XYZ file of C-alpha atoms in Angstrom:
768
model
C 21.051 15.484 29.623
C 18.503 15.738 26.818
C 15.736 14.530 29.117
C 16.704 17.041 31.809
C 16.784 19.838 29.251
C 13.344 18.879 28.010
C 12.055 18.818 31.582
C 13.426 22.284 32.215
C 11.927 23.637 28.992
C 8.501 22.166 29.718
C 8.386 23.384 33.292
C 9.295 26.884 32.230
C 6.455 27.117 29.740
C 3.229 29.040 30.333
C 0.235 27.072 31.623
C 2.646 24.777 33.486
C -0.241 23.409 35.567
C -1.578 21.619 32.469
C 1.506 20.437 30.620
C 0.200 18.486 27.636
C 2.214 15.859 25.838
C 1.496 14.048 22.582
C 2.951 10.569 22.043
C 2.764 9.552 18.371
C 2.954 5.838 17.530
C 3.555 4.826 13.923
C 1.996 1.996 11.941
C 3.380 -0.950 10.048
C 6.659 -0.331 8.247
C 10.374 0.297 8.771
C 10.301 3.791 10.229
C 13.506 3.211 12.192
C 15.470 3.898 8.991
C 14.083 7.462 8.884
C 14.828 8.531 12.451
C 16.027 12.113 12.533
C 15.021 12.867 8.926
C 12.178 14.919 7.575
C 10.176 11.709 7.057
C 10.557 10.500 10.613
C 7.576 9.640 12.771
C 8.066 12.827 14.775
C 7.921 14.980 11.658
C 5.325 13.033 9.680
C 2.792 12.679 12.499
C 3.796 15.230 15.137
C 4.719 18.037 12.778
C 1.703 17.174 10.633
C -0.582 18.085 13.544
C 0.923 21.534 14.197
C 1.663 22.577 10.599
C -1.978 23.596 9.937
C -1.691 26.077 12.819
C 1.365 27.602 11.174
C -0.491 27.860 7.856
C -3.447 29.563 9.491
C -1.716 31.919 11.935
C 1.660 32.348 10.250
C 5.011 30.586 10.554
C 5.925 32.565 13.682
C 2.945 31.098 15.572
C 4.692 27.701 15.883
C 8.208 27.397 17.325
C 9.565 23.853 16.981
C 12.502 22.970 19.252
C 13.595 19.411 18.539
C 15.779 17.044 20.558
C 17.100 13.943 18.754
C 16.680 10.405 19.983
C 19.195 8.987 22.411
C 19.473 5.232 22.163
C 22.129 4.780 24.817
C 20.796 3.326 28.049
C 21.095 5.032 31.408
C 20.145 4.223 34.962
C 16.975 6.296 34.691
C 16.018 5.316 31.137
C 17.303 1.838 30.275
C 15.817 1.978 26.754
C 17.051 5.489 25.987
C 15.002 8.605 25.369
C 12.762 9.247 22.347
C 13.101 12.007 19.817
C 10.848 14.822 20.971
C 10.063 18.456 20.333
C 8.874 21.284 22.562
C 6.333 23.213 20.511
C 5.400 26.794 21.469
C 2.090 27.856 19.946
C 1.067 31.500 19.760
C -2.493 32.296 18.753
C -3.711 35.771 17.747
C -3.944 38.062 20.766
C -2.936 35.263 23.130
C 0.296 34.264 24.792
C 2.064 31.061 23.902
C 1.143 27.588 25.084
C 3.581 24.692 25.030
C 3.087 21.081 24.000
C 5.641 18.281 24.165
C 5.479 15.888 21.192
C 7.465 12.634 21.297
C 7.667 9.633 19.007
C 7.593 5.922 19.806
C 9.418 4.018 17.050
C 8.840 0.299 17.660
C 9.683 -1.119 14.213
C 13.133 -2.414 15.249
C 12.377 -3.257 18.874
C 11.412 -6.903 18.396
C 13.248 -9.969 17.139
C 12.435 -11.115 13.631
C 12.853 -14.624 12.162
C 15.992 -15.391 10.133
C 15.819 -14.100 6.585
C 15.774 -17.591 5.042
C 12.706 -18.558 7.124
C 10.853 -15.269 6.922
C 9.199 -15.909 3.564
C 8.164 -19.439 4.523
C 6.598 -18.345 7.816
C 4.800 -15.482 6.082
C 3.400 -17.777 3.391
C 2.338 -20.385 5.947
C 0.533 -17.843 8.103
C -1.195 -16.398 5.012
C -2.490 -19.851 4.035
C -3.732 -20.592 7.538
C -5.473 -17.211 7.728
C -6.840 -17.372 4.182
C -10.480 -16.722 5.249
C -9.321 -13.282 6.398
C -9.416 -12.309 2.696
C -13.188 -12.052 3.115
C -12.561 -9.015 5.333
C -11.730 -7.106 2.158
C -15.327 -7.434 0.960
C -16.884 -7.218 4.409
C -19.109 -4.428 5.718
C -17.725 -1.071 6.775
C -18.965 1.563 9.180
C -21.379 2.969 6.600
C -23.305 -0.294 6.996
C -23.887 0.355 10.694
C -27.632 0.887 10.229
C -27.903 -2.385 8.283
C -26.101 -4.624 10.774
C -27.230 -2.872 13.957
C -30.771 -1.537 13.409
C -31.902 1.396 15.458
C -34.985 1.363 17.672
C -36.991 2.997 14.904
C -36.131 0.283 12.389
C -36.803 -2.472 14.940
C -40.353 -1.220 15.475
C -41.085 -1.375 11.755
C -43.554 -3.980 10.566
C -43.161 -6.090 7.464
C -45.733 -3.999 5.586
C -44.060 -0.701 6.481
C -40.645 -2.056 5.434
C -42.080 -3.237 2.097
C -43.774 0.116 1.564
C -40.523 1.946 2.328
C -38.591 -0.259 -0.082
C -41.057 0.301 -2.939
C -41.283 4.059 -2.620
C -39.788 6.142 -5.461
C -36.126 6.903 -4.960
C -35.604 4.259 -2.287
C -32.619 2.802 -4.100
C -30.868 6.175 -4.009
C -31.074 6.762 -0.252
C -31.837 3.342 1.272
C -29.009 2.066 3.542
C -29.942 -1.511 2.639
C -29.503 -0.881 -1.077
C -26.250 0.976 -0.534
C -24.970 -1.880 1.623
C -25.771 -4.505 -1.018
C -24.302 -2.312 -3.772
C -21.011 -1.899 -1.898
C -20.783 -5.616 -1.159
C -21.541 -6.453 -4.793
C -18.964 -3.973 -6.055
C -16.238 -5.402 -3.819
C -17.180 -8.962 -4.747
C -17.033 -8.057 -8.436
C -13.605 -6.461 -7.987
C -12.284 -9.460 -6.052
C -13.503 -11.986 -8.636
C -12.086 -9.889 -11.504
C -8.683 -9.733 -9.812
C -8.700 -13.478 -9.143
C -9.667 -14.148 -12.757
C -6.874 -11.866 -13.967
C -4.279 -13.654 -11.832
C -5.591 -17.047 -12.929
C -5.370 -16.044 -16.607
C -1.859 -14.709 -16.037
C -0.835 -17.983 -14.413
C -2.259 -20.112 -17.221
C -1.261 -18.014 -20.216
C 2.073 -16.587 -19.054
C 3.601 -19.027 -16.560
C 7.105 -17.553 -16.786
C 5.830 -14.102 -15.820
C 4.001 -15.700 -12.910
C 7.104 -17.571 -11.778
C 9.161 -14.393 -12.049
C 6.658 -12.388 -10.026
C 6.499 -15.075 -7.354
C 10.301 -15.132 -7.173
C 10.423 -11.376 -6.660
C 7.800 -11.607 -3.886
C 9.741 -14.370 -2.135
C 12.960 -12.340 -2.387
C 11.276 -9.240 -0.971
C 9.704 -11.237 1.863
C 13.193 -12.290 2.937
C 14.261 -8.683 3.425
C 13.169 -5.969 5.837
C 10.559 -4.897 3.273
C 8.409 -7.788 4.506
C 6.165 -5.577 6.629
C 3.624 -8.400 6.879
C 5.955 -9.894 9.455
C 5.080 -6.955 11.733
C 1.418 -7.929 11.595
C 2.218 -11.586 12.203
C 4.283 -10.586 15.225
C 1.362 -8.682 16.749
C -1.181 -11.389 15.972
C 0.699 -14.639 16.579
C 3.929 -14.130 18.553
C 2.994 -13.478 22.142
C 6.512 -13.151 23.544
C 7.699 -10.623 20.955
C 4.487 -8.647 21.358
C 4.894 -8.449 25.137
C 8.487 -7.271 24.758
C 7.302 -4.597 22.363
C 4.602 -3.482 24.802
C 7.321 -3.223 27.471
C 9.147 -0.793 25.210
C 6.013 1.298 24.604
C 5.282 1.294 28.327
C 8.774 2.675 28.923
C 8.135 5.448 26.387
C 4.865 6.232 28.143
C 6.686 6.351 31.476
C 9.065 8.920 29.972
C 6.063 11.005 28.909
C 4.529 10.794 32.392
C 7.765 12.151 33.862
C 7.576 15.252 31.664
C 3.837 15.943 31.256
C 0.717 16.226 33.364
C -1.705 15.104 30.647
C -0.921 12.810 27.737
C -2.613 12.263 24.384
C -1.697 9.145 22.382
C -2.056 9.375 18.603
C -1.563 5.946 17.012
C -1.722 5.015 13.340
C -2.466 1.611 11.742
C -0.839 -1.213 13.706
C 0.160 1.360 16.304
C -3.544 1.671 17.128
C -3.655 -2.011 18.067
C -0.498 -1.684 20.174
C -1.791 1.439 21.915
C -5.044 -0.354 22.753
C -3.120 -3.316 24.180
C -0.970 -0.899 26.180
C -4.000 0.837 27.693
C -5.673 -2.495 28.488
C -2.543 -3.973 30.069
C -2.732 -5.018 33.733
C -6.195 -3.617 34.319
C -5.448 -0.228 32.782
C -2.520 0.783 34.967
C -0.913 2.643 32.065
C -3.900 4.981 31.757
C -2.448 7.254 34.427
C -2.207 10.807 32.996
C -3.515 9.608 29.599
C -6.587 11.726 28.887
C -7.199 10.774 25.268
C -6.274 7.985 22.859
C -6.737 8.639 19.156
C -6.598 5.757 16.702
C -6.118 6.664 13.029
C -6.819 3.970 10.430
C -6.356 1.585 13.315
C -5.443 -2.041 12.768
C -7.163 -2.980 16.018
C -10.045 -4.897 14.443
C -8.188 -6.868 11.724
C -5.316 -7.856 14.033
C -7.786 -8.803 16.763
C -9.636 -11.020 14.287
C -6.354 -12.595 13.196
C -5.673 -13.369 16.838
C -9.064 -15.053 17.152
C -8.378 -17.296 14.149
C -5.719 -19.008 16.260
C -8.508 -20.380 18.457
C -9.788 -23.781 17.191
C -13.488 -22.943 17.221
C -12.992 -19.561 15.556
C -10.689 -21.108 12.950
C -13.327 -23.755 12.203
C -16.057 -21.129 11.795
C -13.798 -19.010 9.580
C -13.341 -21.934 7.189
C -16.843 -23.429 7.386
C -18.682 -20.236 6.449
C -16.926 -19.760 3.046
C -17.334 -23.472 2.292
C -21.033 -23.302 3.161
C -21.458 -20.245 0.929
C -19.778 -21.966 -2.013
C -21.889 -25.093 -1.559
C -25.080 -23.065 -1.372
C -24.174 -21.015 -4.434
C -23.347 -24.056 -6.523
C -26.333 -26.067 -5.291
C -28.900 -23.350 -5.981
C -27.287 -22.051 -9.182
C -29.963 -23.637 -11.439
C -32.554 -21.564 -9.613
C -30.758 -18.227 -9.794
C -28.331 -18.492 -12.729
C -29.162 -18.480 -16.445
C -26.653 -21.281 -17.056
C -29.557 -23.602 -17.932
C -30.159 -21.344 -20.961
C -33.942 -21.391 -20.448
C -33.961 -18.015 -18.707
C -31.336 -16.720 -21.116
C -33.400 -17.893 -24.082
C -36.450 -16.143 -22.674
C -34.501 -12.899 -22.262
C -33.243 -13.133 -25.848
C -36.801 -13.705 -27.064
C -37.916 -10.551 -25.249
C -35.165 -8.507 -26.896
C -36.000 -9.960 -30.315
C -39.658 -9.046 -29.824
C -39.120 -5.468 -28.614
C -36.141 -4.291 -30.689
C -37.852 -4.323 -34.138
C -40.632 -2.088 -32.854
C -38.085 0.676 -32.142
C -36.392 0.447 -35.539
C -39.292 -0.167 -37.942
C -41.240 2.869 -39.172
C -44.800 3.372 -38.030
C -46.176 2.418 -41.433
C -44.695 -1.068 -41.159
C -46.187 -1.708 -37.715
C -49.467 -3.253 -38.759
C -51.948 -4.982 -36.406
C -50.403 -8.284 -37.412
C -46.959 -6.964 -36.387
C -48.256 -5.834 -32.991
C -49.982 -9.188 -32.447
C -46.788 -11.054 -33.300
C -44.796 -8.869 -30.912
C -47.249 -9.507 -28.062
C -47.221 -13.234 -28.754
C -43.436 -13.221 -28.685
C -43.481 -11.411 -25.333
C -45.954 -13.939 -23.927
C -43.865 -16.883 -25.152
C -40.712 -15.378 -23.632
C -42.403 -14.824 -20.255
C -43.674 -18.415 -20.285
C -40.199 -19.706 -21.043
C -38.661 -17.619 -18.265
C -41.236 -18.890 -15.765
C -40.610 -22.481 -16.782
C -36.862 -21.879 -16.467
C -37.268 -20.629 -12.911
C -39.166 -23.759 -11.809
C -36.301 -26.213 -12.055
C -36.582 -27.820 -8.639
C -37.577 -31.151 -10.106
C -34.701 -31.105 -12.622
C -31.956 -30.567 -10.072
C -29.449 -33.391 -9.669
C -28.780 -35.175 -6.404
C -25.297 -33.606 -6.247
C -26.828 -30.133 -6.017
C -29.279 -31.243 -3.340
C -26.360 -32.724 -1.415
C -24.449 -29.449 -1.693
C -27.472 -27.571 -0.295
C -27.698 -30.069 2.603
C -23.976 -29.677 3.348
C -24.356 -25.899 3.316
C -27.295 -26.019 5.721
C -25.428 -28.408 8.053
C -22.278 -26.282 8.126
C -24.302 -23.133 8.695
C -26.157 -24.754 11.593
C -22.881 -25.907 13.134
C -21.408 -22.408 12.795
C -24.453 -20.921 14.472
C -24.203 -23.343 17.399
C -20.474 -22.686 17.845
C -20.977 -18.925 17.756
C -23.937 -19.130 20.128
C -22.415 -21.363 22.813
C -18.629 -21.006 22.440
C -17.732 -17.651 20.899
C -20.489 -15.226 21.840
C -20.331 -15.779 25.656
C -16.593 -15.001 25.600
C -16.988 -11.898 23.450
C -19.329 -9.787 25.554
C -16.747 -7.169 26.476
C -14.764 -7.539 23.232
C -12.494 -4.521 22.859
C -13.695 -2.351 25.743
C -10.889 -0.835 27.821
C -10.775 -1.423 31.585
C -11.559 1.562 33.794
C -9.252 1.985 36.815
C -11.007 2.900 40.050
C -8.741 5.853 40.693
C -9.652 7.823 37.541
C -12.351 8.566 34.984
C -12.924 6.659 31.787
C -10.307 7.295 29.128
C -11.595 9.239 26.131
C -11.093 6.981 23.139
C -11.560 8.131 19.520
C -11.168 6.133 16.326
C -10.871 7.832 12.927
C -10.849 6.232 9.513
C -11.818 7.028 5.965
C -14.680 5.245 4.248
C -12.351 3.206 2.027
C -9.299 2.526 4.168
C -9.068 -1.257 3.874
C -7.554 -1.456 7.387
C -9.631 0.967 9.426
C -13.014 0.869 7.685
C -14.130 -2.464 9.199
C -17.436 -2.500 11.071
C -17.157 -5.776 12.966
C -16.407 -6.292 15.784
C -18.103 -3.185 17.085
C -16.327 -0.838 19.456
C -17.834 0.764 22.579
C -20.340 3.555 22.144
C -19.093 6.949 20.899
C -15.625 5.601 20.071
C -15.894 5.522 16.286
C -16.100 9.002 14.821
C -17.532 10.145 11.524
C -15.628 9.078 8.439
C -12.598 11.217 7.663
C -12.483 12.370 4.020
C -9.206 11.489 2.345
C -9.085 10.380 -1.304
C -11.394 7.400 -1.680
C -8.681 4.821 -2.365
C -8.252 1.649 -0.252
C -4.447 1.941 -0.087
C -3.916 5.659 -0.564
C -6.246 6.578 2.272
C -4.303 4.504 4.772
C -1.049 6.384 4.194
C -2.216 9.976 3.733
C -3.988 10.877 6.977
C -1.161 13.162 8.130
C -0.306 14.741 4.771
C -0.140 18.506 4.506
C -3.499 18.533 2.667
C -5.177 16.172 5.116
C -8.388 17.096 6.929
C -7.591 14.863 9.886
C -4.439 16.843 10.680
C -6.532 20.011 10.893
C -9.079 18.214 13.026
C -6.362 17.108 15.451
C -4.924 20.623 15.388
C -8.242 21.964 16.682
C -8.052 19.494 19.583
C -4.477 20.617 20.270
C -5.589 24.266 20.358
C -8.268 23.279 22.830
C -5.631 21.544 24.971
C -3.533 24.719 25.193
C -6.668 26.749 26.044
C -6.690 28.756 22.828
C -9.592 31.182 22.429
C -9.906 30.338 18.727
C -10.226 26.579 19.210
C -14.020 26.572 18.992
C -14.126 28.622 15.796
C -11.409 26.409 14.332
C -13.334 23.225 15.227
C -16.575 24.573 13.754
C -14.893 25.590 10.496
C -13.090 22.261 10.109
C -16.340 20.383 10.849
C -18.150 22.258 8.066
C -15.435 21.459 5.530
C -15.245 17.846 6.672
C -18.946 17.528 6.023
C -18.633 19.169 2.605
C -15.768 16.872 1.602
C -17.657 13.848 2.898
C -20.732 14.678 0.806
C -18.566 15.486 -2.197
C -16.787 12.164 -1.788
C -20.091 10.263 -1.553
C -21.299 11.948 -4.724
C -18.115 11.170 -6.641
C -17.973 7.579 -5.397
C -21.603 6.961 -6.346
C -20.913 8.348 -9.822
C -17.971 5.968 -10.226
C -20.016 3.024 -8.981
C -22.946 3.626 -11.335
C -20.616 4.037 -14.313
C -18.984 0.748 -13.392
C -22.459 -0.759 -13.108
C -23.239 0.277 -16.689
C -19.971 -1.225 -17.943
C -20.458 -4.439 -15.974
C -24.066 -4.772 -17.137
C -23.048 -4.362 -20.768
C -20.165 -6.837 -20.476
C -21.940 -9.489 -18.410
C -25.401 -9.444 -19.988
C -24.149 -10.768 -23.312
C -22.244 -13.594 -21.606
C -25.156 -14.552 -19.373
C -27.601 -14.385 -22.282
C -25.606 -17.162 -23.969
C -25.895 -19.449 -20.952
C -22.922 -18.484 -18.763
C -23.310 -18.279 -15.015
C -22.539 -15.107 -13.092
C -19.058 -16.235 -12.046
C -18.317 -17.613 -15.531
C -19.403 -14.347 -17.111
C -17.121 -12.365 -14.797
C -14.108 -14.629 -15.324
C -14.520 -14.603 -19.105
C -15.008 -10.817 -19.196
C -12.153 -9.991 -16.828
C -10.191 -7.995 -19.398
C -12.775 -5.235 -20.089
C -13.831 -5.208 -16.439
C -10.225 -4.918 -15.224
C -9.467 -2.129 -17.698
C -12.625 -0.243 -16.719
C -11.852 -0.676 -13.007
C -8.310 0.649 -13.389
C -9.334 3.555 -15.612
C -12.210 4.659 -13.381
C -10.078 4.274 -10.265
C -7.256 6.362 -11.744
C -9.545 9.106 -13.080
C -11.704 9.450 -9.985
C -8.740 9.232 -7.605
C -6.982 11.992 -9.542
C -10.123 14.083 -9.528
C -10.702 13.388 -5.843
C -7.153 14.425 -4.943
C -7.533 17.636 -6.937
C -10.873 18.639 -5.426
C -9.623 17.669 -1.961
C -6.648 19.998 -2.278
C -8.790 22.833 -3.602
C -11.234 22.589 -0.729
C -8.468 22.305 1.876
C -6.866 25.436 0.415
C -10.188 27.259 0.862
C -10.351 25.945 4.435
C -6.896 27.347 5.199
C -7.919 30.653 3.676
C -11.010 30.823 5.865
C -8.980 29.922 8.958
C -6.671 32.814 8.109
C -9.686 35.094 8.103
C -10.051 35.513 4.351
C -13.695 35.628 3.215
C -15.075 32.753 1.146
C -16.849 34.216 -1.919
C -19.123 31.300 -2.862
C -19.423 27.732 -1.556
C -17.494 25.509 -3.988
C -19.630 22.337 -3.704
C -23.137 22.057 -5.146
C -25.155 18.888 -4.577
C -28.701 17.995 -5.614
C -30.670 16.689 -2.646
C -31.583 12.971 -2.898
C -35.363 13.315 -3.054
C -35.102 15.460 -6.209
C -32.944 12.971 -8.142
C -35.278 10.064 -8.788
C -37.423 11.340 -11.675
C -34.542 12.645 -13.766
C -32.364 9.599 -13.083
C -35.064 7.088 -14.005
C -36.080 8.971 -17.156
C -32.485 9.302 -18.372
C -31.803 5.611 -17.664
C -34.920 4.530 -19.599
C -33.915 6.773 -22.475
C -30.408 5.247 -22.485
C -31.754 1.671 -22.595
C -34.209 2.379 -25.416
C -31.570 4.304 -27.386
C -29.153 1.376 -27.060
C -31.577 -1.275 -28.308
C -32.982 1.084 -30.913
C -29.487 1.553 -32.335
C -29.088 -2.228 -32.539
C -32.427 -2.479 -34.362
C -31.424 0.188 -36.865
C -28.136 -1.607 -37.551
C -29.997 -4.878 -38.220
C -32.582 -3.092 -40.368
C -29.896 -1.545 -42.594
C -28.532 -5.036 -43.286
C -31.878 -6.792 -43.796
C -33.513 -4.091 -45.949
C -30.853 -2.595 -48.265
C -33.536 -0.710 -50.271
C -34.281 1.439 -47.196
C -31.941 4.327 -46.565
C -31.062 4.165 -42.863
C -28.852 7.140 -42.057
C -26.725 7.649 -38.930
C -27.472 4.338 -37.152
C -24.607 5.053 -34.721
C -26.130 8.319 -33.458
C -28.620 6.576 -31.115
C -25.772 4.434 -29.762
C -23.802 7.594 -28.932
C -26.951 9.062 -27.403
C -27.315 5.928 -25.270
C -23.794 6.386 -23.867
C -24.428 10.073 -23.156
C -27.766 9.408 -21.456
C -26.235 6.598 -19.368
C -23.513 8.936 -18.096
C -26.053 11.677 -17.401
C -28.264 9.221 -15.515
C -25.286 8.205 -13.366
C -24.418 11.855 -12.713
C -28.001 12.842 -11.860
C -28.443 9.882 -9.521
C -25.181 10.729 -7.760
C -26.184 14.326 -7.074
C -24.341 16.249 -9.768
C -25.972 19.222 -11.403
C -26.600 18.022 -14.988
C -26.837 20.648 -17.684
C -30.099 20.413 -19.562
C -28.545 21.118 -22.948
C -26.550 17.890 -22.675
C -29.733 15.844 -22.306
C -31.381 17.779 -25.120
C -28.366 17.114 -27.347
C -28.594 13.381 -26.620
C -32.296 13.434 -27.551
C -31.391 15.124 -30.825
C -28.822 12.409 -31.567
C -31.419 9.697 -30.929
C -33.857 11.490 -33.277
C -31.288 11.971 -36.037
C -32.043 8.686 -37.904
C -35.756 9.492 -37.965
C -34.996 12.938 -39.425
C -32.525 11.808 -42.089
C -33.660 8.269 -43.022
C -36.349 7.261 -45.483
C -38.302 4.143 -46.384
C -38.664 2.382 -49.726
C -39.060 4.529 -52.836
C -42.524 5.066 -54.331
C -44.375 4.971 -51.027
C -47.503 7.145 -50.878
C -47.323 7.575 -47.099
C -45.847 10.692 -45.516
C -42.153 10.776 -44.698
C -42.652 10.707 -40.906
C -44.551 7.408 -41.232
C -41.928 5.655 -43.359
C -38.768 6.978 -41.659
C -36.978 4.232 -39.641
C -36.381 5.032 -35.991
C -39.542 7.090 -35.494
C -40.810 5.191 -32.413
C -37.279 5.268 -31.001
C -37.167 9.044 -31.341
C -40.582 9.402 -29.719
C -39.676 7.265 -26.696
C -36.289 8.935 -26.128
C -37.659 12.460 -26.564
C -40.473 11.743 -24.105
C -38.010 10.342 -21.545
C -35.671 13.307 -21.948
C -38.586 15.731 -21.600
C -39.500 14.159 -18.243
C -35.844 14.340 -17.229
C -35.649 18.026 -18.170
C -38.661 18.765 -15.985
C -37.028 16.920 -13.089
C -33.721 18.718 -13.604
C -35.476 22.065 -13.664
C -37.298 21.436 -10.391
C -34.301 19.903 -8.598
C -33.061 21.919 -5.624
C -29.339 22.332 -5.145
C -27.603 22.923 -1.807
C -24.243 24.639 -1.415
C -21.473 23.273 0.799
C -19.745 24.218 3.006
C -22.649 26.231 4.308
C -22.218 29.545 6.070
C -21.012 29.365 9.657
C -24.236 30.806 11.088
C -26.703 28.846 8.946
C -28.150 25.422 9.798
C -27.316 22.414 7.687
C -29.608 22.245 4.622
C -28.744 18.729 3.473
C -30.847 16.456 5.659
C -31.166 13.219 3.611
C -28.314 10.769 3.483
C -26.363 8.771 5.951
C -25.532 9.961 9.390
C -22.219 9.308 11.070
C -21.853 6.964 13.992
C -20.669 9.737 16.261
C -20.729 13.529 16.065
C -17.758 15.758 16.697
C -18.273 17.233 20.146
C -16.209 20.339 19.514
C -18.026 21.125 16.275
C -21.415 20.510 17.887
C -20.671 22.781 20.830
C -19.329 25.459 18.509
C -22.491 25.367 16.390
C -24.676 25.567 19.488
C -22.759 28.632 20.671
C -23.159 30.249 17.272
C -26.918 29.607 17.301
C -27.153 30.990 20.829
C -25.271 34.146 19.917
C -27.493 34.602 16.865
C -30.618 34.354 19.037
C -29.153 36.836 21.465
C -28.494 39.316 18.653
C -32.100 39.026 17.493
C -33.420 39.847 20.949
C -34.232 43.579 21.518
């Protein structure tokens, strides 16, 4: 009866020739416990798509008529009928269009192992698939230009590439540098977390045992959502039964709609892809578009490949080869031999006194001694780098094992894996219809959907969707009321119902998406550079005393973990706040309210280099100058060294300002001037020994430090004054002013067509 009523309602709607239906498929979890509630799949995903229309055009513009799920079987529908809603949409000065939205809840449609075996099977599969942990630090879609060079980059010569890498500001806008920085950041975070867990296990074993017991208990319950992933990746029979259920839900949609759009989230994206690829694409009938959101297609597909013997061997041999190579070559690249570390300490000992001592004390003999110390330190560093003859046979053996394993992996990939992976994830195209339009959306930090490899067909992956910038939070907040993706999908829905305002809606959403994306990149870069300062300060001291890179990270895990958590909490909170503010402005503009001023201001990349470099140099000299003043006050008690901590505070301020300027923030010049004053404070208030006949400025400690910092800040002030700032989101009729930076993999077609129409109308208005 419910199905017949829905059929009658849909057929009686306007535009009955193009009856659109949306089938929403949820991700991993236990959504079956929320059926019929406000947190159900139908409300969370389906209602999340149409709610932005109600916010823009008023509550009366969306009429939601819901029919609950019917689980009882019938002759026509053996698996029951899904919960669905007939949605009438009324746009300004336009009659209503109707869309049918139905849910496909698959979380309880497959058999699960007994509760007493569930934890053991989960643990066993995790150990077998342990190399999949490397996916967490793998490349994402922002690294597309690094892993798949364009024709322009292929034609580059070695000299042109070297020239491009050495140009000023290359590290701020170079995709290669950004790729290496992201990989290094993720590796640092992973090692810090492993060190923290190892320290917890060794120092507090009872807490570790208690935590493990809780995890085992939870894995025996229905909260073990990892079992859903294992089902899709390793249990063929259960997966096929689940696809039978989804195919039945799709058959129900075909009986009630002429055109179908599938919106699938997380693991639902993998299931929807398998459904569309099933039996040569027979299920693609009436499906005009498939939208994957934070899709688990790539990670689950890779987990499936690990079951193959050759792929499993490659997955284990590559990490082993990397570890062998790192350990074997560590004397060449790590300061654990203490020769390089000793040379670095000698350099610091030679330079630091020159910043703290007054000019009167810097005689020719002092300068000669400083230069000799620098020369000795450079000689020691060079001798420390030439340790090939001092390497043990164990390290040479490790390098040979690494080279052998790498060669074997290359041969296996070349002759066994690559020939079978030509088509990869491409969908079959039935002869009776056109190619299915396939779109994949993900944020830049979603740990499930951000993966780059394996690559999808051309024009499938869309530009990154701005969410919050958190690996876990992004994956669960795509369809929130403040989400940009929901408004993006709402523009596609308006286009499906032939709304006259769909193009303006798409253009407006595209402008705000771009503004949020640039704002997110700026904020994330700021967080990364601040973490770089903290990591450099914590690791340099450890490495200077002979520790290797990994040893320095494991021994400094406490300050690094605290800094990571604090920065993550602060920047996530700030990102959520700015995201909500900008989405509120977007809703206001969609309602027709004028936007007074663009809320986002970003300095263009080519105007950041001079100020960033000058502020960073000033921060480094202020830091070591403060250390020199502290040592001078202890060694020479007859000298009055005042405010030795002021340069240290100035160093922290200049470091933060350098991170902000390099990220694109508009730095106030008075902050840099105040930091320069703090660095000059010891030179203004200190004095040398009593009875000296020289002027005060020559005997005041910290004079050279003040001169260097003031000169660096002066250069930074000039750069900040000349920096050009762009305002986002730009006006609807103006071209995009922010050219530098990364481009997306694909461009939104609706936004592009809307902008082209706006430009055309503007040209027509200018014609006489």
